[in-house]
Amino acid sequence: MVKAKQPATKLVGSSLVSTIAGSNLQNAGNALDVLQQLPMLSVEDNTVSVTGKGTPVIYIDGRPMRDGSELRQLQSSNIRNVELILAPGAQYASTTNAVLKITTRRNFVRGLSISNEVETRIRRKWSVTDMLDFSYHSGKWELFGTAYYDHDNSLIKGSTTNRLTYEWKPTEIGTTFNSIFPENSALGKLGFNFSEGNQSFGAYYRFMYSHTDPLNTGTEWMDSETPLSRRISGEGNTRNHLVSLYYDNTFADRYHFHFDGNYRGADNDKTNDTRYDHSRRQSINSTQDQNSTLWAGKAYLDFPFAGGDLTVGTQDSYTRTKLDYRMLNQTVGTYIPSSLSDAKQTSLAAFISWARQFGNFSLSAGLRYEYVDYLFTVDGKKDTDVSRTDNFLTPDISLGYFFNENSMINLSYRMATVKPPYSQLTGGLTYAGEHEIEGGNPMLRDEKMHNLQFFGQWKDFMLQVDYIRSLDTYAFVKQIYPAQSLQMLLHPVNVNVSELSTYLIWSHPVRRWQPEVTLGMSKPWMKLGENHYNKPIYSYSFQNSISLPKGFYISANMRGQSSGDMHTNRFAASWFVMDMSLRKTFFNKALAVKLTATDIFNTRNNDWNMDTYGILMNKYHSYDRRGITLSVQYQFQPKKSKYKGKAASEAEMNRL
């Protein structure tokens, strides 16, 4: 018998590597259950986020995750380790703030694998999900597929109050809302892999469709006027096609070549109808049709060089997005006109990175060059203020020192040019109320980000200190919009922000119990006009997982944070939020039943306010976070996919 003590999470360079195989977390359930127990990660409604970094780019066995159902399909018992890269290098797009790499175990037998999971959730409304996954391995070939259906229904309540001075007198404008958002979505995916020796290739096709018909009822008022009853209804349909293919080969025992190609086509149409009950006001109707296309390719070559490992490659894409917005109310159309916008972007990038170990020192460095040609037209006419051609050169460097197995430090610097998402670059405006308009900003400039990070580990403690200086990042503001009557416009603008964040993490497995404590602080420095947004946010999390005999697994997680600023938003405090889950396996782990309770004490606070350009807006939100979820899953010879393809342009897909 060989006994070993293995740390739950270890600092390797600028990455946090957590070993799952052999730990208590191998009985957690699926990949989402594992990730929510790891440091610096949080999971809410099947969405993964990194503390202080936002949504990461996720890879499973080297290929990017293209839909969230993949994390639900992947079982914790099949995960070897999880690597969280908090300082991505030159091979990743500039919009990538964090990368999450999941490596699975490879001890699967050949043949047919089938897994089906049914989940039902009750909060304020009922929701249900059914997911079927299969794969068939026969020698060198693998055929795999997924079918997914989801009926999601949510109910959000709240109110908004705006206080400002208009025409030299104090004015108050407010709304209340009760929003029901049902959505039915379906996904189908089919693909293959071929592998022989050091060579492999594969492809898959995925189609997604979703339909929504939200309903928002509430009131609007201005000063002492009698509130108007308001009813907003609509309908939306989304169709999304994705084709992905790859080729991977290692030759001469030292050169590794990889190519990825992607095509993505999406169509999104929406209708909106706003009516005021018991009022002579006309209804406000609008339609919106958005079409987007992406062609992308990425190729790179790895080989030994100068005592280290060198990677050179290119990443190129062509994107086109057309938005046809039609305002059908003539009165509103005088200040929210119909428009047809067309955005085309050609992006060409080349990158090189090198890494080497010098005794106890580790060094990695990279350089990325990007050429971007952006053409923006409105109603067939080129917008010369928005259209532009840019050249970016962004370096990164990381230096680490290894004291022993339990002590190490790392210092890294990264510069990046971050392009805003297409949804914020639109020039169209949307009717949000008698006195409120929402829209994008085609004048947004690209963000220039400088990121200096320090990591350290000593025994069971880890420390991260992160300083970011962002020039021309974007933040939302509310200001008066020129029109015949009082109109407030909510849209993004460029701002400069500095932020210092630090997180102290402690983790120490105790037999079947794996506790983990994280204490954090995020301090911003930002000025907009005469206002300062400098209030820090203090946070904590206490995560617990317990693996018991007879297939029982329990998790209990607590978290909280103080009130503080994030760009122009000041969020209210939520000092104690608690989630729990209980999981039991049967029939040699083929059947798993899981019961989850979220926001048990209904203590999560979603209120926030924004003070910009003389308008103080207070939002009071009540989300349906508290609820109970029951999940039942059956697996027949579960196996992992060997698909080695990656996204040719992760950044452009996320922006779309």
XYZ file of C-alpha atoms in Angstrom:
656
model
C 0.000 0.000 0.000
C 1.387 3.382 -1.023
C 0.068 6.419 0.851
C 0.460 9.913 -0.557
C -0.713 13.375 0.426
C -1.842 15.287 -2.644
C -2.740 19.002 -2.407
C -6.221 19.818 -3.710
C -4.918 22.854 -5.639
C -1.338 23.708 -6.580
C 0.231 26.795 -8.134
C 2.069 25.914 -11.374
C 3.514 29.048 -12.957
C 0.585 31.460 -13.181
C -2.006 28.665 -13.191
C -4.003 26.995 -10.419
C -4.023 23.239 -11.050
C -6.528 21.122 -9.107
C -6.240 17.326 -9.187
C -9.704 15.752 -9.128
C -8.919 12.050 -9.646
C -8.418 10.401 -6.268
C -9.857 13.353 -4.331
C -13.266 13.781 -2.693
C -14.407 15.833 -5.699
C -14.380 12.779 -7.997
C -17.767 11.928 -6.443
C -19.223 15.442 -6.833
C -21.459 14.660 -9.846
C -20.741 16.516 -13.086
C -18.112 19.078 -14.067
C -20.235 21.995 -12.822
C -20.380 20.404 -9.354
C -16.579 20.152 -9.384
C -15.916 23.692 -10.586
C -18.078 25.342 -7.948
C -15.884 23.758 -5.244
C -12.581 25.082 -6.671
C -10.826 28.345 -5.689
C -11.507 31.522 -7.691
C -14.459 29.841 -9.474
C -18.213 30.213 -9.039
C -21.168 28.563 -10.791
C -24.631 30.061 -11.004
C -27.427 28.711 -13.202
C -24.907 26.510 -15.061
C -22.709 29.534 -15.873
C -19.060 29.494 -14.771
C -17.251 32.706 -13.795
C -13.795 33.524 -12.442
C -13.552 35.933 -9.512
C -12.383 39.294 -10.822
C -12.026 37.972 -14.406
C -15.566 37.262 -15.609
C -16.448 34.376 -17.910
C -13.468 32.172 -18.870
C -12.773 30.385 -22.142
C -13.229 26.690 -21.298
C -11.360 23.801 -22.920
C -12.119 20.100 -22.468
C -9.186 17.895 -23.532
C -7.797 20.710 -25.654
C -11.011 21.572 -27.485
C -13.127 24.604 -26.581
C -16.527 24.176 -25.026
C -19.173 25.535 -27.382
C -22.288 25.088 -25.188
C -22.898 24.732 -21.456
C -24.446 21.285 -21.764
C -20.959 19.795 -22.213
C -20.100 20.519 -18.575
C -23.279 18.765 -17.467
C -22.438 15.761 -19.629
C -18.930 15.377 -18.210
C -18.940 13.333 -14.996
C -16.629 14.184 -12.107
C -15.347 10.605 -11.965
C -13.975 11.068 -15.497
C -12.025 14.296 -14.732
C -8.289 14.032 -14.109
C -7.458 17.674 -13.322
C -8.610 21.261 -13.819
C -6.210 24.082 -14.715
C -7.203 27.730 -14.272
C -4.935 30.078 -16.259
C -5.253 33.598 -14.850
C -2.603 35.167 -17.116
C -3.331 33.872 -20.663
C -0.468 34.156 -23.142
C -0.119 35.255 -26.769
C -1.803 32.165 -28.237
C -5.147 33.309 -26.774
C -7.224 36.179 -28.140
C -6.877 39.562 -26.471
C -10.418 39.394 -25.060
C -9.517 36.275 -23.028
C -9.127 37.211 -19.357
C -8.974 33.644 -18.033
C -8.743 30.126 -19.438
C -10.123 26.977 -17.833
C -8.665 23.664 -19.036
C -10.319 20.384 -18.045
C -8.406 17.156 -18.666
C -10.300 13.876 -18.506
C -9.201 10.352 -17.675
C -8.589 7.939 -20.543
C -9.414 4.516 -19.096
C -12.563 3.837 -21.134
C -13.536 0.675 -22.963
C -14.714 0.496 -26.562
C -18.296 0.124 -27.642
C -21.473 2.066 -27.063
C -21.887 4.704 -24.353
C -25.256 6.256 -23.515
C -26.113 8.792 -20.842
C -29.465 10.438 -20.159
C -30.186 13.062 -17.516
C -33.541 14.579 -16.576
C -33.635 17.623 -14.333
C -36.575 19.541 -12.920
C -36.353 22.805 -10.993
C -38.921 24.757 -9.002
C -38.364 28.359 -8.065
C -41.125 30.832 -8.760
C -41.781 28.853 -11.949
C -41.179 25.271 -13.095
C -38.308 24.392 -15.442
C -37.277 21.041 -16.917
C -34.294 19.755 -18.922
C -33.618 16.472 -20.731
C -30.173 15.685 -22.144
C -29.184 12.566 -24.099
C -25.555 11.868 -24.979
C -24.111 8.931 -26.890
C -20.836 7.788 -28.448
C -19.711 4.667 -30.280
C -16.037 3.660 -30.465
C -14.842 1.099 -32.969
C -11.084 0.864 -33.337
C -9.842 4.031 -35.012
C -13.272 5.654 -35.388
C -15.604 7.376 -32.977
C -19.152 8.592 -33.660
C -20.740 10.887 -31.094
C -23.900 12.910 -30.704
C -25.998 14.958 -28.300
C -29.703 15.801 -28.090
C -30.807 18.454 -25.632
C -34.139 20.053 -24.715
C -34.695 22.748 -22.125
C -37.819 24.522 -20.906
C -36.702 27.384 -18.689
C -39.081 29.802 -16.988
C -38.132 32.663 -14.705
C -39.965 35.442 -12.880
C -38.207 38.670 -11.916
C -39.785 41.456 -9.881
C -38.526 44.924 -9.140
C -38.628 48.657 -9.658
C -36.478 51.450 -11.033
C -36.364 55.047 -9.819
C -34.582 57.884 -11.651
C -33.945 61.264 -10.010
C -32.631 64.219 -12.003
C -33.013 67.933 -12.646
C -34.868 68.705 -15.873
C -35.640 72.224 -17.055
C -34.329 73.549 -13.731
C -36.660 71.542 -11.505
C -36.267 68.227 -9.610
C -37.866 65.337 -11.503
C -38.550 61.717 -10.591
C -39.302 58.989 -13.134
C -40.024 55.430 -12.069
C -41.217 52.029 -13.216
C -42.283 48.767 -11.634
C -42.062 45.449 -13.410
C -43.092 41.839 -13.097
C -41.254 39.985 -15.854
C -41.972 36.401 -16.920
C -39.407 34.948 -19.322
C -40.227 31.460 -20.645
C -37.769 29.947 -23.118
C -37.825 26.657 -25.010
C -34.567 25.585 -26.615
C -33.290 22.487 -28.384
C -29.865 21.364 -29.543
C -28.665 18.615 -31.835
C -25.029 17.691 -32.400
C -23.417 14.939 -34.491
C -19.745 14.350 -35.221
C -16.912 11.907 -35.761
C -13.217 11.401 -34.973
C -10.516 9.336 -36.619
C -7.249 8.543 -34.858
C -4.308 6.435 -35.969
C -0.840 6.701 -34.475
C 0.096 10.358 -34.016
C -2.466 11.576 -36.526
C -6.130 12.440 -35.977
C -8.897 14.474 -37.567
C -12.593 15.033 -36.991
C -15.590 17.273 -37.456
C -19.046 17.952 -36.051
C -22.195 19.889 -36.909
C -24.400 21.510 -34.287
C -27.789 23.187 -34.613
C -29.469 25.195 -31.857
C -32.940 26.708 -31.791
C -34.688 28.717 -29.104
C -38.061 30.430 -28.819
C -39.086 32.999 -26.234
C -42.298 34.927 -25.578
C -41.626 37.142 -22.545
C -44.283 39.191 -20.782
C -43.576 42.233 -18.619
C -46.378 43.916 -16.693
C -45.958 46.979 -14.496
C -46.382 50.708 -14.222
C -44.679 53.954 -15.240
C -44.889 57.309 -13.519
C -43.388 60.778 -13.584
C -43.439 62.980 -10.465
C -46.981 63.100 -9.027
C -48.734 61.825 -12.136
C -51.063 58.838 -11.823
C -49.026 55.715 -12.685
C -49.737 54.233 -16.097
C -50.351 50.495 -16.330
C -47.941 49.037 -18.868
C -47.806 45.699 -20.663
C -44.786 44.659 -22.750
C -45.041 41.485 -24.779
C -42.819 40.051 -27.447
C -41.546 37.023 -29.269
C -38.050 35.918 -30.233
C -36.542 33.129 -32.300
C -32.873 32.196 -32.574
C -31.305 29.733 -35.016
C -27.629 28.900 -34.778
C -25.510 26.671 -37.062
C -21.957 25.649 -36.203
C -19.545 23.528 -38.237
C -16.175 22.651 -36.714
C -13.308 20.551 -38.085
C -9.717 19.870 -37.053
C -6.507 18.112 -38.037
C -3.784 17.124 -35.550
C -0.445 15.453 -36.199
C 2.917 14.888 -34.532
C 5.771 14.129 -36.907
C 9.528 13.535 -36.604
C 8.851 12.904 -32.894
C 9.281 16.605 -32.131
C 6.931 18.720 -34.261
C 3.265 19.013 -33.323
C 0.897 20.647 -35.850
C -2.749 21.551 -35.229
C -5.373 23.190 -37.453
C -8.948 24.260 -36.675
C -11.645 25.613 -38.954
C -15.039 26.991 -37.962
C -18.167 28.296 -39.637
C -20.935 29.864 -37.606
C -24.217 31.261 -38.910
C -26.884 32.753 -36.677
C -30.258 34.426 -37.189
C -32.135 36.204 -34.431
C -35.527 37.871 -34.901
C -37.543 39.701 -32.251
C -40.834 41.549 -32.041
C -41.845 43.909 -29.266
C -45.235 45.374 -28.371
C -45.700 47.948 -25.571
C -49.258 48.885 -24.595
C -50.615 51.227 -21.931
C -53.916 50.036 -20.422
C -56.749 52.518 -19.936
C -54.863 55.168 -21.905
C -55.283 56.830 -25.273
C -51.607 56.349 -26.026
C -50.804 54.348 -29.133
C -49.025 51.050 -28.787
C -45.296 51.027 -29.542
C -44.314 48.195 -31.876
C -40.865 47.338 -33.194
C -39.124 44.485 -34.968
C -35.488 43.451 -35.034
C -33.727 40.970 -37.311
C -30.048 40.200 -36.778
C -27.928 37.953 -39.006
C -24.303 37.090 -38.282
C -21.709 34.965 -40.046
C -18.238 33.862 -38.959
C -15.484 32.130 -40.923
C -12.373 31.367 -38.898
C -9.157 29.382 -39.057
C -6.357 28.761 -36.596
C -3.093 26.844 -37.074
C -0.030 26.481 -34.874
C 3.167 24.450 -34.608
C 4.885 23.320 -31.368
C 8.522 22.172 -31.261
C 11.582 22.239 -28.967
C 13.765 25.334 -29.314
C 16.706 26.748 -27.325
C 16.185 24.326 -24.470
C 12.485 25.140 -24.184
C 9.199 24.800 -26.060
C 8.298 27.199 -28.881
C 4.831 27.751 -30.358
C 4.180 29.750 -33.539
C 0.826 30.168 -35.198
C -1.815 32.287 -36.866
C -5.477 32.991 -36.056
C -7.680 34.628 -38.685
C -11.378 35.365 -39.033
C -13.994 37.165 -41.109
C -17.175 38.340 -39.387
C -20.290 40.017 -40.707
C -23.274 41.172 -38.655
C -26.406 42.816 -40.103
C -29.053 44.392 -37.869
C -32.387 45.522 -39.304
C -34.346 47.508 -36.687
C -37.822 48.814 -37.499
C -39.750 51.234 -35.277
C -43.413 50.998 -36.319
C -44.724 53.881 -34.191
C -44.385 57.161 -36.104
C -44.255 59.383 -33.021
C -41.525 57.385 -31.312
C -39.806 57.024 -34.674
C -38.960 60.756 -34.614
C -36.314 60.115 -31.933
C -35.786 56.321 -32.304
C -35.572 55.911 -36.088
C -35.503 52.656 -38.009
C -32.057 51.687 -39.230
C -30.171 49.010 -41.161
C -26.616 48.581 -39.933
C -23.972 46.321 -41.404
C -20.655 45.528 -39.685
C -17.835 43.651 -41.424
C -14.548 42.745 -39.795
C -11.441 41.017 -41.105
C -8.976 39.975 -38.398
C -5.505 38.537 -39.050
C -3.239 37.549 -36.175
C 0.162 35.916 -35.713
C 1.569 34.787 -32.370
C 4.720 33.268 -30.918
C 5.394 32.021 -27.383
C 8.349 30.321 -25.691
C 8.704 28.623 -22.296
C 11.726 27.130 -20.511
C 12.784 25.875 -17.097
C 16.085 27.183 -15.617
C 16.697 25.123 -12.501
C 14.184 26.417 -9.972
C 13.215 29.286 -12.293
C 10.548 29.097 -15.003
C 10.207 31.644 -17.783
C 7.586 32.114 -20.475
C 7.172 34.962 -22.951
C 4.922 35.677 -25.898
C 4.117 38.230 -28.562
C 0.914 38.638 -30.579
C 0.323 40.819 -33.640
C -3.185 41.588 -34.878
C -4.444 43.415 -37.945
C -8.130 44.407 -37.863
C -10.122 46.037 -40.666
C -13.577 47.152 -39.442
C -16.216 48.543 -41.826
C -19.500 49.890 -40.409
C -22.365 51.137 -42.561
C -25.789 52.562 -41.658
C -28.547 52.475 -44.275
C -25.934 51.654 -46.919
C -23.608 54.590 -46.068
C -20.151 54.095 -44.567
C -19.705 55.622 -41.111
C -16.186 57.068 -41.309
C -16.141 57.878 -37.562
C -16.662 54.225 -36.668
C -14.952 52.319 -39.505
C -11.241 51.901 -38.860
C -8.129 49.844 -39.487
C -5.971 48.921 -36.479
C -2.659 47.190 -35.834
C -1.980 45.696 -32.389
C 1.242 44.350 -30.895
C 0.719 42.832 -27.445
C 3.439 41.152 -25.335
C 3.281 38.961 -22.243
C 5.938 37.590 -19.870
C 5.866 35.360 -16.786
C 8.672 34.509 -14.314
C 8.323 31.932 -11.538
C 10.502 30.479 -8.786
C 10.047 27.048 -7.223
C 11.221 26.712 -3.577
C 9.844 23.232 -2.902
C 6.688 21.150 -3.412
C 4.669 23.450 -1.144
C 6.205 26.877 -1.820
C 6.463 28.850 -5.053
C 5.936 32.365 -6.456
C 5.161 33.827 -9.892
C 5.124 37.330 -11.362
C 3.566 38.044 -14.754
C 2.761 41.011 -16.997
C 0.308 41.032 -19.887
C -0.770 43.707 -22.314
C -3.901 43.241 -24.409
C -6.182 45.093 -26.797
C -9.788 44.156 -26.050
C -12.489 44.748 -28.632
C -16.021 45.416 -27.298
C -18.809 42.908 -28.072
C -20.880 43.569 -31.166
C -24.006 44.049 -29.052
C -22.436 47.235 -27.632
C -21.289 48.565 -31.025
C -24.757 48.792 -32.540
C -26.052 52.225 -33.435
C -29.704 51.231 -33.025
C -31.899 52.438 -30.158
C -34.597 50.504 -28.285
C -37.765 51.841 -26.661
C -37.693 51.070 -22.911
C -40.442 53.394 -21.653
C -42.127 56.755 -22.229
C -38.989 58.479 -21.002
C -36.323 55.779 -21.422
C -34.198 54.592 -24.352
C -31.535 51.895 -24.476
C -28.854 51.430 -27.108
C -25.265 50.663 -28.023
C -22.478 52.980 -29.055
C -20.725 52.494 -32.421
C -18.139 55.085 -31.335
C -16.667 52.767 -28.687
C -12.894 52.476 -28.932
C -10.891 49.323 -28.255
C -9.681 48.854 -24.706
C -5.930 48.907 -23.939
C -5.319 46.758 -20.868
C -2.167 46.381 -18.758
C -2.258 43.543 -16.224
C 0.397 42.892 -13.551
C -0.153 39.770 -11.397
C 1.593 38.134 -8.464
C 0.906 34.593 -7.256
C 2.335 32.824 -4.250
C 1.780 29.501 -2.490
C 2.978 28.380 0.919
C 1.715 25.039 2.210
C -2.108 25.284 2.313
C -2.228 29.030 1.559
C -2.292 30.821 -1.791
C -2.154 34.565 -2.453
C -3.088 36.418 -5.631
C -2.489 40.149 -6.140
C -3.722 41.639 -9.395
C -3.343 45.202 -10.698
C -5.132 46.164 -13.923
C -4.976 49.473 -15.747
C -7.670 49.700 -18.443
C -7.670 52.564 -20.917
C -10.893 53.006 -22.912
C -12.788 50.122 -21.374
C -16.543 50.639 -21.476
C -19.094 51.374 -18.759
C -22.825 52.059 -18.914
C -24.150 55.542 -18.253
C -27.545 57.217 -18.227
C -27.910 60.711 -19.614
C -30.495 63.015 -21.157
C -31.099 62.298 -24.858
C -31.983 65.232 -27.168
C -35.677 64.931 -28.069
C -38.867 67.007 -27.976
C -39.820 65.477 -24.608
C -37.748 64.242 -21.658
C -35.822 61.120 -22.713
C -33.073 59.292 -20.812
C -30.581 57.150 -22.748
C -28.798 54.132 -21.221
C -25.718 53.191 -23.279
C -21.989 52.383 -22.954
C -19.150 54.930 -23.114
C -15.358 54.667 -22.909
C -13.779 55.169 -19.471
C -10.374 54.670 -17.827
C -10.286 52.368 -14.798
C -7.581 51.128 -12.429
C -8.247 48.184 -10.120
C -6.260 46.426 -7.404
C -7.573 43.054 -6.233
C -6.172 40.535 -3.792
C -7.394 37.081 -2.746
C -6.142 34.824 0.016
C -7.096 31.138 -0.310
C -6.808 28.333 2.245
C -7.575 24.692 1.482
C -6.748 21.520 3.399
C -8.518 18.181 2.822
C -9.431 16.382 6.056
C -10.277 12.748 5.343
C -13.642 12.855 3.557
C -14.118 16.597 4.141
C -12.623 19.179 1.773
C -13.030 22.748 3.077
C -11.863 25.855 1.257
C -11.907 29.505 2.379
C -11.327 32.544 0.141
C -11.041 36.139 1.395
C -10.966 38.886 -1.221
C -10.830 42.621 -1.815
C -11.275 44.610 -5.028
C -10.458 48.329 -5.007
C -11.299 50.432 -8.138
C -10.217 53.921 -9.134
C -12.429 55.618 -11.691
C -13.652 59.122 -12.434
C -16.443 60.157 -14.806
C -17.218 63.844 -14.952
C -17.222 65.059 -11.348
C -18.098 61.673 -9.864
C -15.626 59.191 -8.369
C -16.292 55.431 -8.251
C -13.696 54.185 -5.766
C -15.547 52.158 -3.119
C -13.915 48.713 -2.613
C -15.764 45.394 -2.472
C -14.838 42.894 0.256
C -15.862 39.279 -0.257
C -15.583 35.809 1.218
C -16.532 32.252 0.346
C -16.546 29.072 2.431
C -16.899 25.925 0.334
C -17.377 22.452 1.809
C -17.626 19.057 0.147
C -18.003 15.755 2.000
C -17.727 12.331 0.355
C -19.454 9.662 2.452
C -19.716 5.852 2.194
C -22.459 4.121 0.188
C -22.291 6.671 -2.634
C -23.372 9.769 -0.672
C -21.883 13.180 -1.442
C -22.770 16.477 0.299
C -21.783 20.052 -0.530
C -22.512 23.196 1.498
C -21.268 26.564 0.227
C -21.540 30.008 1.809
C -20.500 33.336 0.307
C -20.994 37.052 0.739
C -19.752 40.495 -0.209
C -19.937 44.103 0.896
C -21.373 47.041 -0.998
C -18.982 48.546 -3.525
C -18.330 49.930 -7.014
C -17.839 48.094 -10.280
C -17.327 50.718 -12.979
C -20.376 53.039 -12.756
C -22.490 50.557 -10.784
C -22.610 50.434 -6.991
C -23.879 47.048 -5.844
C -25.618 46.488 -2.523
C -24.222 44.070 0.050
C -25.114 40.367 0.274
C -23.421 39.169 3.416
C -24.637 35.566 3.566
C -25.849 33.375 0.700
C -25.993 29.583 1.113
C -26.434 26.633 -1.290
C -26.509 22.907 -0.485
C -26.719 19.647 -2.431
C -27.054 15.939 -1.670
C -26.106 13.253 -4.198
C -26.506 9.460 -4.057
C -25.373 6.851 -6.592
C -26.886 3.407 -7.171
C -26.088 0.260 -9.205
C -22.314 0.717 -9.194
C -22.638 4.468 -9.990
C -24.739 3.875 -13.121
C -27.689 5.744 -11.580
C -27.275 9.076 -9.761
C -29.926 11.126 -7.942
C -29.134 14.666 -6.818
C -31.148 17.199 -4.794
C -29.969 20.828 -4.741
C -31.206 23.861 -2.781
C -30.045 27.332 -3.872
C -30.169 30.624 -1.935
C -31.734 28.750 0.980
C -32.408 31.792 3.166
C -33.386 34.096 0.278
C -30.613 36.489 1.297
C -29.058 37.326 -2.051
C -29.331 41.052 -2.717
C -29.513 42.164 -6.364
C -30.017 45.908 -5.804
C -27.671 48.455 -7.361
C -27.554 52.125 -8.328
C -25.831 54.279 -10.935
C -25.042 58.007 -10.667
C -23.967 59.449 -14.041
C -24.387 62.805 -15.773
C -26.821 64.146 -13.185
C -29.155 61.108 -13.209
C -29.305 58.902 -10.109
C -30.871 55.539 -10.957
C -31.787 53.001 -8.269
C -32.596 49.411 -9.268
C -34.418 47.076 -6.883
C -34.391 43.518 -8.228
C -35.834 40.317 -6.816
C -34.581 37.354 -8.866
C -35.925 33.839 -8.435
C -32.654 32.376 -7.155
C -34.145 30.408 -4.263
C -35.382 26.994 -5.299
C -34.994 23.222 -5.326
C -33.663 21.113 -8.199
C -33.990 17.339 -8.648
C -31.704 15.589 -11.137
C -31.767 11.917 -12.170
C -29.091 10.498 -14.472
C -28.491 7.027 -15.895
C -25.270 6.036 -17.672
C -24.449 3.006 -19.769
C -20.679 2.521 -20.257
C -19.825 6.255 -20.012
C -16.883 7.403 -22.127
C -15.171 10.634 -23.008
C -15.033 12.117 -26.487
C -11.692 12.126 -28.280
C -12.575 15.187 -30.359
C -9.420 17.311 -30.447
C -10.767 20.277 -32.375
C -10.568 23.778 -30.972
C -12.337 26.999 -31.815
C -10.561 28.842 -34.572
C -11.700 32.178 -33.127
C -12.980 32.017 -29.551
C -13.020 35.797 -29.173
C -15.199 36.455 -32.230
C -17.692 33.751 -31.204
C -18.002 35.313 -27.747
C -18.427 38.798 -29.235
C -21.218 37.501 -31.527
